[in-house]
């Protein structure tokens, strides 16, 4: 069967595959955003995207049970970065990290105490945005301040690993913005989380599934913001506790926690294709390089073998600079199998070609 190609008019660099709504089948199709077909991308980069996505299709990564079975949890020790595909799943790492990831799904990947109870990422951040929209008519100044704090915080993320470093001044502003918003809300609006989502029944259903029995009262508390802050604070504390338990049980820093994912497996396959075709560099690393705000900073980290893995342990894609370093590491080592001699002898290595106008040929 031929692989179907769907091109969506979209200015962002992205591609994806999809499955059936019942999550039992995967479509033999690759969806591209139109930006991937723009002239500035090389054929090597486009080919890298193609094989990354085809790996998702052929290995059935869209199916939840396949994603879970593919993941391997391990630690990086001794200052080295192991190849995830070659690691044996460590049940202790899996237990701690999956619990942490479950908490992060609700509260976001950032657990620093200095963030207080400001939602950043996770499903609670979506609830917070709903709450801001409901309070904006009666508390416009306070809502504007809360959004400004959020925007400034995200703009200050570390470029290589996405970490959020919060100084004492910013921590005080976070707390002040939430306190002022809460005071205004209590005076001008009485609304529980359940009432806020009366027209969106999937949210109460979801919250009932992730809250303990002794927390369900938070859904009916008339002060929705305070209820939300309690949940954020509780889950962040549990995330910090889980990280500390990991360090105690395994005798290694939390920053050494790793997991091999379907996204990493798709990158690996793309790198193998690049190596088999004798590209000068793996196409996936070239494409990732375009997504960096400061490519020189990543280049310097790669050159000094000092690329952070990333604090977003809830993101199976891993940090962008880490993906670049990993692709280069895999391409340079002996882990990518050589192309079959018979095929290469018959056809020779693939050579990129372009139409006269320079546009990619795909």
PDB file of C-alpha atoms in Angstrom, residues 12-209:
ATOM      1  CA  UNK A  12       4.898  26.001  12.117  1.00  0.00           C
ATOM      2  CA  UNK A  13       7.424  23.234  11.577  1.00  0.00           C
ATOM      3  CA  UNK A  14       5.579  20.065  12.536  1.00  0.00           C
ATOM      4  CA  UNK A  15       4.364  16.704  11.274  1.00  0.00           C
ATOM      5  CA  UNK A  16       2.325  13.935  12.849  1.00  0.00           C
ATOM      6  CA  UNK A  17       0.492  10.662  12.347  1.00  0.00           C
ATOM      7  CA  UNK A  18      -2.960   9.713  13.598  1.00  0.00           C
ATOM      8  CA  UNK A  19      -4.988   6.710  14.665  1.00  0.00           C
ATOM      9  CA  UNK A  20      -8.614   5.730  14.850  1.00  0.00           C
ATOM     10  CA  UNK A  21     -10.784   7.306  17.523  1.00  0.00           C
ATOM     11  CA  UNK A  22     -10.993   4.003  19.400  1.00  0.00           C
ATOM     12  CA  UNK A  23      -7.164   3.854  19.470  1.00  0.00           C
ATOM     13  CA  UNK A  24      -6.978   0.402  17.909  1.00  0.00           C
ATOM     14  CA  UNK A  25      -5.609   1.261  14.444  1.00  0.00           C
ATOM     15  CA  UNK A  26      -2.989   3.559  12.932  1.00  0.00           C
ATOM     16  CA  UNK A  27      -3.515   5.336   9.619  1.00  0.00           C
ATOM     17  CA  UNK A  28      -0.930   4.704   6.904  1.00  0.00           C
ATOM     18  CA  UNK A  29      -0.555   8.441   6.405  1.00  0.00           C
ATOM     19  CA  UNK A  30       1.792  11.270   7.358  1.00  0.00           C
ATOM     20  CA  UNK A  31       0.430  14.753   8.036  1.00  0.00           C
ATOM     21  CA  UNK A  32       2.783  17.651   7.247  1.00  0.00           C
ATOM     22  CA  UNK A  33       2.453  21.299   8.114  1.00  0.00           C
ATOM     23  CA  UNK A  34       3.096  23.291   4.942  1.00  0.00           C
ATOM     24  CA  UNK A  35       6.114  25.010   6.540  1.00  0.00           C
ATOM     25  CA  UNK A  36       8.063  21.759   6.180  1.00  0.00           C
ATOM     26  CA  UNK A  37       7.847  22.064   2.401  1.00  0.00           C
ATOM     27  CA  UNK A  38       9.262  25.595   2.287  1.00  0.00           C
ATOM     28  CA  UNK A  39      12.494  26.123   0.287  1.00  0.00           C
ATOM     29  CA  UNK A  40      14.727  26.770   3.296  1.00  0.00           C
ATOM     30  CA  UNK A  41      14.481  23.140   4.421  1.00  0.00           C
ATOM     31  CA  UNK A  42      16.881  20.704   2.822  1.00  0.00           C
ATOM     32  CA  UNK A  43      15.939  17.328   1.399  1.00  0.00           C
ATOM     33  CA  UNK A  44      17.898  15.683   4.229  1.00  0.00           C
ATOM     34  CA  UNK A  45      15.746  17.447   6.812  1.00  0.00           C
ATOM     35  CA  UNK A  46      12.508  16.534   5.076  1.00  0.00           C
ATOM     36  CA  UNK A  47      13.603  12.921   4.730  1.00  0.00           C
ATOM     37  CA  UNK A  48      14.363  12.887   8.467  1.00  0.00           C
ATOM     38  CA  UNK A  49      10.795  14.016   9.206  1.00  0.00           C
ATOM     39  CA  UNK A  50       9.382  11.402   6.844  1.00  0.00           C
ATOM     40  CA  UNK A  51      11.182   8.510   8.498  1.00  0.00           C
ATOM     41  CA  UNK A  52      10.516   9.821  12.003  1.00  0.00           C
ATOM     42  CA  UNK A  53       6.790   9.802  11.244  1.00  0.00           C
ATOM     43  CA  UNK A  54       6.884   6.500   9.336  1.00  0.00           C
ATOM     44  CA  UNK A  55       8.482   4.929  12.404  1.00  0.00           C
ATOM     45  CA  UNK A  56       5.463   6.075  14.410  1.00  0.00           C
ATOM     46  CA  UNK A  57       3.230   4.379  11.831  1.00  0.00           C
ATOM     47  CA  UNK A  58       5.069   1.097  11.313  1.00  0.00           C
ATOM     48  CA  UNK A  59       5.780   0.587  15.018  1.00  0.00           C
ATOM     49  CA  UNK A  60       2.178   1.515  15.956  1.00  0.00           C
ATOM     50  CA  UNK A  61       3.295   4.240  18.355  1.00  0.00           C
ATOM     51  CA  UNK A  62      -0.162   5.824  18.260  1.00  0.00           C
ATOM     52  CA  UNK A  63      -1.560   2.941  20.304  1.00  0.00           C
ATOM     53  CA  UNK A  64      -1.321   3.645  24.062  1.00  0.00           C
ATOM     54  CA  UNK A  65      -0.242   0.112  24.967  1.00  0.00           C
ATOM     55  CA  UNK A  66       2.608   0.285  22.444  1.00  0.00           C
ATOM     56  CA  UNK A  67       3.803   3.639  23.799  1.00  0.00           C
ATOM     57  CA  UNK A  68       3.863   2.225  27.312  1.00  0.00           C
ATOM     58  CA  UNK A  69       5.611  -0.989  26.287  1.00  0.00           C
ATOM     59  CA  UNK A  70       8.273   0.932  24.343  1.00  0.00           C
ATOM     60  CA  UNK A  71       9.336   3.072  27.267  1.00  0.00           C
ATOM     61  CA  UNK A  72      12.445   2.013  29.195  1.00  0.00           C
ATOM     62  CA  UNK A  73      13.436   3.747  32.401  1.00  0.00           C
ATOM     63  CA  UNK A  74      17.082   3.999  33.449  1.00  0.00           C
ATOM     64  CA  UNK A  75      19.722   6.324  34.898  1.00  0.00           C
ATOM     65  CA  UNK A  76      22.665   8.085  33.296  1.00  0.00           C
ATOM     66  CA  UNK A  77      25.650   7.568  35.590  1.00  0.00           C
ATOM     67  CA  UNK A  78      29.288   8.612  35.569  1.00  0.00           C
ATOM     68  CA  UNK A  79      28.736  11.744  33.509  1.00  0.00           C
ATOM     69  CA  UNK A  80      28.012   9.743  30.344  1.00  0.00           C
ATOM     70  CA  UNK A  81      24.856   9.754  28.213  1.00  0.00           C
ATOM     71  CA  UNK A  82      23.789   6.174  27.419  1.00  0.00           C
ATOM     72  CA  UNK A  83      21.932   5.226  24.250  1.00  0.00           C
ATOM     73  CA  UNK A  84      18.392   4.697  25.563  1.00  0.00           C
ATOM     74  CA  UNK A  85      17.516   1.969  23.056  1.00  0.00           C
ATOM     75  CA  UNK A  86      20.295  -0.200  24.501  1.00  0.00           C
ATOM     76  CA  UNK A  87      19.270   0.155  28.150  1.00  0.00           C
ATOM     77  CA  UNK A  88      17.454  -2.396  30.273  1.00  0.00           C
ATOM     78  CA  UNK A  89      14.301  -1.156  31.961  1.00  0.00           C
ATOM     79  CA  UNK A  90      14.923  -0.480  35.660  1.00  0.00           C
ATOM     80  CA  UNK A  91      11.747  -1.133  37.644  1.00  0.00           C
ATOM     81  CA  UNK A  92      12.831   1.213  40.460  1.00  0.00           C
ATOM     82  CA  UNK A  93      13.365   4.127  38.072  1.00  0.00           C
ATOM     83  CA  UNK A  94      10.096   3.302  36.308  1.00  0.00           C
ATOM     84  CA  UNK A  95       8.145   3.316  39.579  1.00  0.00           C
ATOM     85  CA  UNK A  96       9.442   6.700  40.727  1.00  0.00           C
ATOM     86  CA  UNK A  97       9.386   8.409  37.337  1.00  0.00           C
ATOM     87  CA  UNK A  98       5.927   7.221  36.283  1.00  0.00           C
ATOM     88  CA  UNK A  99       4.488   8.437  39.600  1.00  0.00           C
ATOM     89  CA  UNK A 100       6.213  11.783  39.046  1.00  0.00           C
ATOM     90  CA  UNK A 101       4.907  11.952  35.462  1.00  0.00           C
ATOM     91  CA  UNK A 102       1.366  11.261  36.631  1.00  0.00           C
ATOM     92  CA  UNK A 103       1.587  14.152  39.077  1.00  0.00           C
ATOM     93  CA  UNK A 104       3.119  16.378  36.379  1.00  0.00           C
ATOM     94  CA  UNK A 105       0.197  15.640  34.092  1.00  0.00           C
ATOM     95  CA  UNK A 106      -1.974  17.528  36.558  1.00  0.00           C
ATOM     96  CA  UNK A 107       0.392  20.144  38.009  1.00  0.00           C
ATOM     97  CA  UNK A 108       2.955  20.594  35.213  1.00  0.00           C
ATOM     98  CA  UNK A 109       6.615  19.601  35.054  1.00  0.00           C
ATOM     99  CA  UNK A 110       7.907  22.422  37.273  1.00  0.00           C
ATOM    100  CA  UNK A 111       7.978  21.648  40.970  1.00  0.00           C
ATOM    101  CA  UNK A 112      10.204  24.425  42.324  1.00  0.00           C
ATOM    102  CA  UNK A 113       8.954  25.686  45.668  1.00  0.00           C
ATOM    103  CA  UNK A 114       9.506  29.296  44.545  1.00  0.00           C
ATOM    104  CA  UNK A 115       6.679  28.967  42.015  1.00  0.00           C
ATOM    105  CA  UNK A 116       4.209  28.807  44.887  1.00  0.00           C
ATOM    106  CA  UNK A 117       0.805  27.717  43.606  1.00  0.00           C
ATOM    107  CA  UNK A 118       0.910  29.396  40.190  1.00  0.00           C
ATOM    108  CA  UNK A 119      -0.108  26.743  37.623  1.00  0.00           C
ATOM    109  CA  UNK A 120       2.543  26.316  34.901  1.00  0.00           C
ATOM    110  CA  UNK A 121       1.777  23.501  32.486  1.00  0.00           C
ATOM    111  CA  UNK A 122      -0.297  20.433  33.174  1.00  0.00           C
ATOM    112  CA  UNK A 123      -4.079  20.277  33.175  1.00  0.00           C
ATOM    113  CA  UNK A 124      -4.364  22.609  36.151  1.00  0.00           C
ATOM    114  CA  UNK A 125      -2.873  25.379  33.995  1.00  0.00           C
ATOM    115  CA  UNK A 126      -5.789  24.892  31.589  1.00  0.00           C
ATOM    116  CA  UNK A 127      -8.213  25.164  34.514  1.00  0.00           C
ATOM    117  CA  UNK A 128      -6.438  28.324  35.649  1.00  0.00           C
ATOM    118  CA  UNK A 129      -6.902  29.884  32.212  1.00  0.00           C
ATOM    119  CA  UNK A 130     -10.633  29.075  32.374  1.00  0.00           C
ATOM    120  CA  UNK A 131     -10.763  30.701  35.794  1.00  0.00           C
ATOM    121  CA  UNK A 132      -8.978  33.830  34.529  1.00  0.00           C
ATOM    122  CA  UNK A 133     -11.490  34.145  31.685  1.00  0.00           C
ATOM    123  CA  UNK A 134     -14.414  33.870  34.105  1.00  0.00           C
ATOM    124  CA  UNK A 135     -12.912  36.502  36.453  1.00  0.00           C
ATOM    125  CA  UNK A 136     -11.748  38.946  33.777  1.00  0.00           C
ATOM    126  CA  UNK A 137     -15.060  40.897  33.572  1.00  0.00           C
ATOM    127  CA  UNK A 138     -15.025  41.637  37.320  1.00  0.00           C
ATOM    128  CA  UNK A 139     -11.275  41.658  38.060  1.00  0.00           C
ATOM    129  CA  UNK A 140      -9.611  42.937  34.860  1.00  0.00           C
ATOM    130  CA  UNK A 141      -6.531  44.461  36.510  1.00  0.00           C
ATOM    131  CA  UNK A 142      -5.812  41.429  38.667  1.00  0.00           C
ATOM    132  CA  UNK A 143      -6.271  39.037  35.729  1.00  0.00           C
ATOM    133  CA  UNK A 144      -3.929  41.154  33.575  1.00  0.00           C
ATOM    134  CA  UNK A 145      -1.281  41.028  36.309  1.00  0.00           C
ATOM    135  CA  UNK A 146      -1.575  37.252  36.689  1.00  0.00           C
ATOM    136  CA  UNK A 147      -1.161  36.802  32.940  1.00  0.00           C
ATOM    137  CA  UNK A 148       1.804  39.146  32.862  1.00  0.00           C
ATOM    138  CA  UNK A 149       3.501  37.132  35.618  1.00  0.00           C
ATOM    139  CA  UNK A 150       2.896  33.933  33.659  1.00  0.00           C
ATOM    140  CA  UNK A 151       4.257  35.397  30.411  1.00  0.00           C
ATOM    141  CA  UNK A 152       7.391  36.815  32.017  1.00  0.00           C
ATOM    142  CA  UNK A 153       8.034  33.553  33.817  1.00  0.00           C
ATOM    143  CA  UNK A 154       7.809  31.474  30.645  1.00  0.00           C
ATOM    144  CA  UNK A 155       9.941  33.961  28.722  1.00  0.00           C
ATOM    145  CA  UNK A 156      12.720  33.462  31.290  1.00  0.00           C
ATOM    146  CA  UNK A 157      12.977  29.681  30.759  1.00  0.00           C
ATOM    147  CA  UNK A 158      16.496  28.338  30.363  1.00  0.00           C
ATOM    148  CA  UNK A 159      17.151  27.913  26.621  1.00  0.00           C
ATOM    149  CA  UNK A 160      18.703  24.424  26.702  1.00  0.00           C
ATOM    150  CA  UNK A 161      16.510  22.504  29.116  1.00  0.00           C
ATOM    151  CA  UNK A 162      13.481  24.734  29.672  1.00  0.00           C
ATOM    152  CA  UNK A 163      14.099  25.123  33.404  1.00  0.00           C
ATOM    153  CA  UNK A 164      12.424  27.916  35.338  1.00  0.00           C
ATOM    154  CA  UNK A 165      14.700  29.791  37.715  1.00  0.00           C
ATOM    155  CA  UNK A 166      12.687  31.958  40.071  1.00  0.00           C
ATOM    156  CA  UNK A 167      14.417  34.595  42.197  1.00  0.00           C
ATOM    157  CA  UNK A 168      12.968  35.935  45.434  1.00  0.00           C
ATOM    158  CA  UNK A 169      11.547  39.054  43.772  1.00  0.00           C
ATOM    159  CA  UNK A 170       9.654  37.055  41.167  1.00  0.00           C
ATOM    160  CA  UNK A 171       8.457  34.557  43.786  1.00  0.00           C
ATOM    161  CA  UNK A 172       7.015  37.451  45.822  1.00  0.00           C
ATOM    162  CA  UNK A 173       5.278  38.813  42.725  1.00  0.00           C
ATOM    163  CA  UNK A 174       3.756  35.406  41.972  1.00  0.00           C
ATOM    164  CA  UNK A 175       2.290  35.171  45.455  1.00  0.00           C
ATOM    165  CA  UNK A 176       1.073  38.779  45.397  1.00  0.00           C
ATOM    166  CA  UNK A 177      -0.676  38.363  42.028  1.00  0.00           C
ATOM    167  CA  UNK A 178      -2.515  35.239  43.201  1.00  0.00           C
ATOM    168  CA  UNK A 179      -3.477  36.824  46.526  1.00  0.00           C
ATOM    169  CA  UNK A 180      -4.876  39.957  44.849  1.00  0.00           C
ATOM    170  CA  UNK A 181      -6.736  37.865  42.275  1.00  0.00           C
ATOM    171  CA  UNK A 182      -8.213  35.706  45.020  1.00  0.00           C
ATOM    172  CA  UNK A 183      -9.318  38.709  47.096  1.00  0.00           C
ATOM    173  CA  UNK A 184     -11.051  40.268  44.105  1.00  0.00           C
ATOM    174  CA  UNK A 185     -12.699  36.980  43.174  1.00  0.00           C
ATOM    175  CA  UNK A 186     -14.085  36.406  46.665  1.00  0.00           C
ATOM    176  CA  UNK A 187     -15.685  39.856  46.640  1.00  0.00           C
ATOM    177  CA  UNK A 188     -17.076  39.846  43.112  1.00  0.00           C
ATOM    178  CA  UNK A 189     -17.580  36.217  42.180  1.00  0.00           C
ATOM    179  CA  UNK A 190     -18.626  33.086  44.019  1.00  0.00           C
ATOM    180  CA  UNK A 191     -18.007  30.064  41.876  1.00  0.00           C
ATOM    181  CA  UNK A 192     -16.832  26.523  42.458  1.00  0.00           C
ATOM    182  CA  UNK A 193     -14.799  24.458  40.002  1.00  0.00           C
ATOM    183  CA  UNK A 194     -17.866  22.303  39.342  1.00  0.00           C
ATOM    184  CA  UNK A 195     -19.977  25.377  38.529  1.00  0.00           C
ATOM    185  CA  UNK A 196     -17.251  26.819  36.322  1.00  0.00           C
ATOM    186  CA  UNK A 197     -17.295  23.686  34.175  1.00  0.00           C
ATOM    187  CA  UNK A 198     -21.042  23.086  34.169  1.00  0.00           C
ATOM    188  CA  UNK A 199     -21.046  23.271  30.361  1.00  0.00           C
ATOM    189  CA  UNK A 200     -17.910  21.108  30.033  1.00  0.00           C
ATOM    190  CA  UNK A 201     -18.768  17.796  31.753  1.00  0.00           C
ATOM    191  CA  UNK A 202     -15.499  16.152  30.759  1.00  0.00           C
ATOM    192  CA  UNK A 203     -13.595  18.330  33.238  1.00  0.00           C
ATOM    193  CA  UNK A 204     -15.467  17.265  36.409  1.00  0.00           C
ATOM    194  CA  UNK A 205     -15.242  13.668  35.196  1.00  0.00           C
ATOM    195  CA  UNK A 206     -11.487  14.016  34.748  1.00  0.00           C
ATOM    196  CA  UNK A 207     -10.988  15.695  38.123  1.00  0.00           C
ATOM    197  CA  UNK A 208     -12.992  12.986  39.882  1.00  0.00           C
ATOM    198  CA  UNK A 209     -10.600  10.448  38.354  1.00  0.00           C
TER     199      UNK A 209
END
